[in-house]
Amino acid sequence: MPKSKRLMEMMMVVNQKRKFTVKELAQEFGISQRTVLRDLQELSELGVPLYSEVGPHGGYRVLKERILPPIAFTEEEAIAIFFATHALRHYTSLPFETESSSALGKFYYYMPEDVRSRIDQMKSRVDIVTPMRDAGSPFLAQLLDAAVHQKVLSIDYESRGGRSEREVQPIGIYTKNGFWYCSAYTFSHQSIRVYRCDRMHAVSPSITEPLPAIRSLNLDTMDLHCTSGLEEPKIELAVNLSRAGVEQCEAEIWSAPYVRKREDGSGSMEGEVPRSEIPYLAKFFIGLGSDARVQRPQELVDRIRQMLSALVDQYGE
């Protein structure tokens, strides 16, 4: 086997094993232990973060910050990945901010001159617009790590009612309209709440044991705006929508799955929603004006009437 190919395969093997001995690699590749040591030295010089451990149970380990083996991209794939990362530049905070900037720089630097020139021309021709927000969200990495590894966190959170300490078990984070949000089970309320990440003043590990039931939840199977409990009763929603109403509801993450479109472009919203969401839904449908007419539930209709009546009183004179 050519040395270059052997080094490439060895890089992939040590990344998968994380811990190994020189003897193991020698047997796997059919080479001498002296050759393995020379290869490991070259891998270390190429950037593979290796360190050795002495003793009867010693060997080699790969540090957490290991590098991935080279991947061949087509020109179109490379440009697509570049702009997918480039689109994140509008966000003041990211859960992997430094890493995305570093990856983007490497991508651009190692591209051929003609590809870099093509990207430079495209930069001012394509964009994914996101509102610029002054408020930062410095704890995104901790929240994402807690969601992935099912940890409980103590957060210092500022809501409309003031600041308070809360024990939460994050389910995931997502971004909308330039803000970052975290869906999390809140132990004091025994329900799932949605938190604005820029309103968190501090985040620290908690000694509270995580709930096993939360492990099966993820953002793909939840209404992202949902602030309800796990077992809260649902109510039937039925709303008639104009063509413009359909377009606005299809643009919303939470409402799009409920939309039923007709041939003429108009449609409806149908499905079950948590009862606690009535205040949110009332504000949402008032915002749609005459492009939405709620039919059910009656308590949502009543809430809309109360809010409209209060607005009329506010602006009556």
CSV table of C-alpha atoms in Angstrom, one decimal, residues 18-172:
chain,number,residue,atom,x,y,z
A,18,ARG,CA,-9.9,7.3,19.9
A,19,LYS,CA,-7.7,5.0,22.0
A,20,PHE,CA,-5.3,2.4,20.6
A,21,THR,CA,-1.8,0.9,20.9
A,22,VAL,CA,1.1,0.8,18.4
A,23,LYS,CA,0.8,-3.0,18.4
A,24,GLU,CA,-2.8,-2.9,17.4
A,25,LEU,CA,-2.1,-0.6,14.4
A,26,ALA,CA,0.8,-2.7,13.4
A,27,GLN,CA,-1.3,-5.8,13.2
A,28,GLU,CA,-4.2,-4.0,11.5
A,29,PHE,CA,-2.0,-2.5,8.7
A,30,GLY,CA,0.5,-5.3,8.5
A,31,ILE,CA,3.6,-3.2,9.2
A,32,SER,CA,6.2,-3.0,11.8
A,33,GLN,CA,5.7,-1.1,15.1
A,34,ARG,CA,8.6,1.2,14.1
A,35,THR,CA,6.8,2.1,10.9
A,36,VAL,CA,3.6,2.8,12.9
A,37,LEU,CA,5.6,5.2,15.2
A,38,ARG,CA,6.9,7.1,12.2
A,39,ASP,CA,3.4,7.3,10.7
A,40,LEU,CA,1.9,8.6,13.9
A,41,GLN,CA,4.6,11.2,14.1
A,42,GLU,CA,3.7,12.4,10.6
A,43,LEU,CA,0.0,12.4,11.5
A,44,SER,CA,0.8,14.5,14.5
A,45,GLU,CA,2.7,17.0,12.3
A,46,LEU,CA,-0.3,17.1,9.9
A,47,GLY,CA,-2.5,18.2,12.8
A,48,VAL,CA,-4.0,15.0,14.3
A,49,PRO,CA,-4.0,15.8,18.1
A,50,LEU,CA,-2.4,12.6,19.5
A,51,TYR,CA,-0.9,12.1,23.0
A,52,SER,CA,0.6,9.0,24.5
A,53,GLU,CA,0.0,7.3,27.9
A,54,VAL,CA,2.6,5.2,29.6
A,55,GLY,CA,2.1,2.2,31.8
A,56,PRO,CA,0.5,-1.3,31.4
A,57,HIS,CA,-2.7,0.2,30.1
A,58,GLY,CA,-1.1,2.9,28.1
A,59,GLY,CA,-1.2,3.6,24.4
A,60,TYR,CA,-2.3,6.5,22.3
A,61,ARG,CA,-5.4,8.7,22.5
A,62,VAL,CA,-6.9,11.3,20.2
A,63,LEU,CA,-7.9,14.5,21.8
A,64,LYS,CA,-11.5,15.7,21.6
A,65,GLU,CA,-10.4,18.4,19.0
A,66,ARG,CA,-9.6,15.7,16.5
A,67,ILE,CA,-9.5,16.6,12.8
A,68,LEU,CA,-11.5,14.9,10.1
A,69,PRO,CA,-9.9,13.2,7.1
A,70,PRO,CA,-9.9,15.1,3.8
A,71,ILE,CA,-13.2,15.1,1.9
A,72,ALA,CA,-13.3,15.7,-1.8
A,73,PHE,CA,-16.0,18.2,-2.8
A,74,THR,CA,-17.2,19.1,-6.3
A,75,GLU,CA,-17.0,22.8,-7.2
A,76,GLU,CA,-20.8,23.2,-6.8
A,77,GLU,CA,-20.8,21.3,-3.5
A,78,ALA,CA,-18.0,23.6,-2.1
A,79,ILE,CA,-19.8,26.7,-3.2
A,80,ALA,CA,-23.1,25.5,-1.6
A,81,ILE,CA,-21.4,24.8,1.7
A,82,PHE,CA,-19.6,28.1,1.6
A,83,PHE,CA,-22.8,30.1,1.2
A,84,ALA,CA,-24.7,28.0,3.7
A,85,THR,CA,-22.1,29.1,6.3
A,86,HIS,CA,-21.8,32.6,4.9
A,87,ALA,CA,-25.6,33.1,5.5
A,88,LEU,CA,-25.0,32.8,9.3
A,89,ARG,CA,-23.0,36.1,9.3
A,90,HIS,CA,-26.1,38.1,10.1
A,91,TYR,CA,-26.4,36.5,13.5
A,92,THR,CA,-24.7,38.2,16.5
A,93,SER,CA,-24.5,34.9,18.3
A,94,LEU,CA,-24.1,31.3,17.1
A,95,PRO,CA,-23.7,28.0,19.1
A,96,PHE,CA,-20.5,27.4,17.1
A,97,GLU,CA,-19.5,31.0,16.2
A,98,THR,CA,-15.7,30.7,16.2
A,99,GLU,CA,-15.7,27.3,14.4
A,100,SER,CA,-18.0,28.5,11.6
A,101,SER,CA,-15.8,31.5,10.9
A,102,SER,CA,-12.7,29.3,10.9
A,103,ALA,CA,-14.3,26.7,8.6
A,104,LEU,CA,-15.4,29.5,6.2
A,105,GLY,CA,-11.9,30.9,6.1
A,106,LYS,CA,-10.4,27.5,5.3
A,107,PHE,CA,-12.9,26.8,2.6
A,108,TYR,CA,-12.2,30.1,0.9
A,109,TYR,CA,-8.4,29.9,1.3
A,110,TYR,CA,-8.0,26.5,-0.2
A,111,MET,CA,-10.3,27.0,-3.2
A,112,PRO,CA,-8.8,27.5,-6.6
A,113,GLU,CA,-8.4,31.1,-7.8
A,114,ASP,CA,-11.2,30.9,-10.3
A,115,VAL,CA,-13.6,29.4,-7.7
A,116,ARG,CA,-12.8,32.2,-5.3
A,117,SER,CA,-13.4,34.7,-8.0
A,118,ARG,CA,-16.8,33.2,-8.7
A,119,ILE,CA,-17.7,33.3,-5.0
A,120,ASP,CA,-16.7,36.9,-4.8
A,121,GLN,CA,-19.0,37.8,-7.7
A,122,MET,CA,-21.9,35.8,-6.1
A,123,LYS,CA,-21.6,37.3,-2.6
A,124,SER,CA,-23.4,40.5,-3.6
A,125,ARG,CA,-26.0,38.5,-5.6
A,126,VAL,CA,-27.4,36.1,-3.1
A,127,ASP,CA,-28.3,36.4,0.6
A,128,ILE,CA,-30.5,34.9,3.3
A,129,VAL,CA,-31.9,38.0,5.0
A,130,THR,CA,-32.1,37.8,8.8
A,131,PRO,CA,-33.0,40.8,11.0
A,132,MET,CA,-29.9,42.2,12.8
A,133,ARG,CA,-30.4,42.1,16.6
A,134,ASP,CA,-28.3,44.0,19.1
A,135,ALA,CA,-29.0,41.5,21.9
A,136,GLY,CA,-26.4,38.7,22.1
A,137,SER,CA,-27.0,35.1,23.2
A,138,PRO,CA,-23.7,34.0,24.7
A,139,PHE,CA,-25.0,30.6,26.2
A,140,LEU,CA,-26.1,28.9,23.0
A,141,ALA,CA,-23.3,26.3,23.1
A,142,GLN,CA,-24.1,25.3,26.7
A,143,LEU,CA,-27.8,25.1,25.9
A,144,LEU,CA,-27.2,22.9,22.8
A,145,ASP,CA,-24.8,20.7,24.7
A,146,ALA,CA,-27.4,20.2,27.5
A,147,ALA,CA,-30.1,19.4,24.9
A,148,VAL,CA,-27.9,16.8,23.2
A,149,HIS,CA,-26.6,15.2,26.4
A,150,GLN,CA,-29.9,15.6,28.4
A,151,LYS,CA,-28.5,17.8,31.2
A,152,VAL,CA,-30.4,20.1,33.6
A,153,LEU,CA,-29.3,23.7,33.8
A,154,SER,CA,-29.9,26.5,36.2
A,155,ILE,CA,-30.6,29.8,34.4
A,156,ASP,CA,-30.9,33.4,35.5
A,157,TYR,CA,-33.8,34.5,33.3
A,158,GLU,CA,-35.4,37.9,32.8
A,159,SER,CA,-39.0,37.8,31.8
A,160,ARG,CA,-41.7,40.5,31.9
A,161,GLY,CA,-42.2,39.8,35.6
A,162,GLY,CA,-38.5,40.3,36.5
A,163,ARG,CA,-35.5,38.1,37.0
A,164,SER,CA,-35.6,34.6,38.5
A,165,GLU,CA,-33.6,31.4,38.8
A,166,ARG,CA,-35.1,28.4,37.0
A,167,GLU,CA,-34.1,24.8,36.7
A,168,VAL,CA,-34.6,23.7,33.0
A,169,GLN,CA,-33.9,20.7,30.9
A,170,PRO,CA,-33.3,21.9,27.3
A,171,ILE,CA,-35.0,20.1,24.4
A,172,GLY,CA,-33.3,22.2,21.7
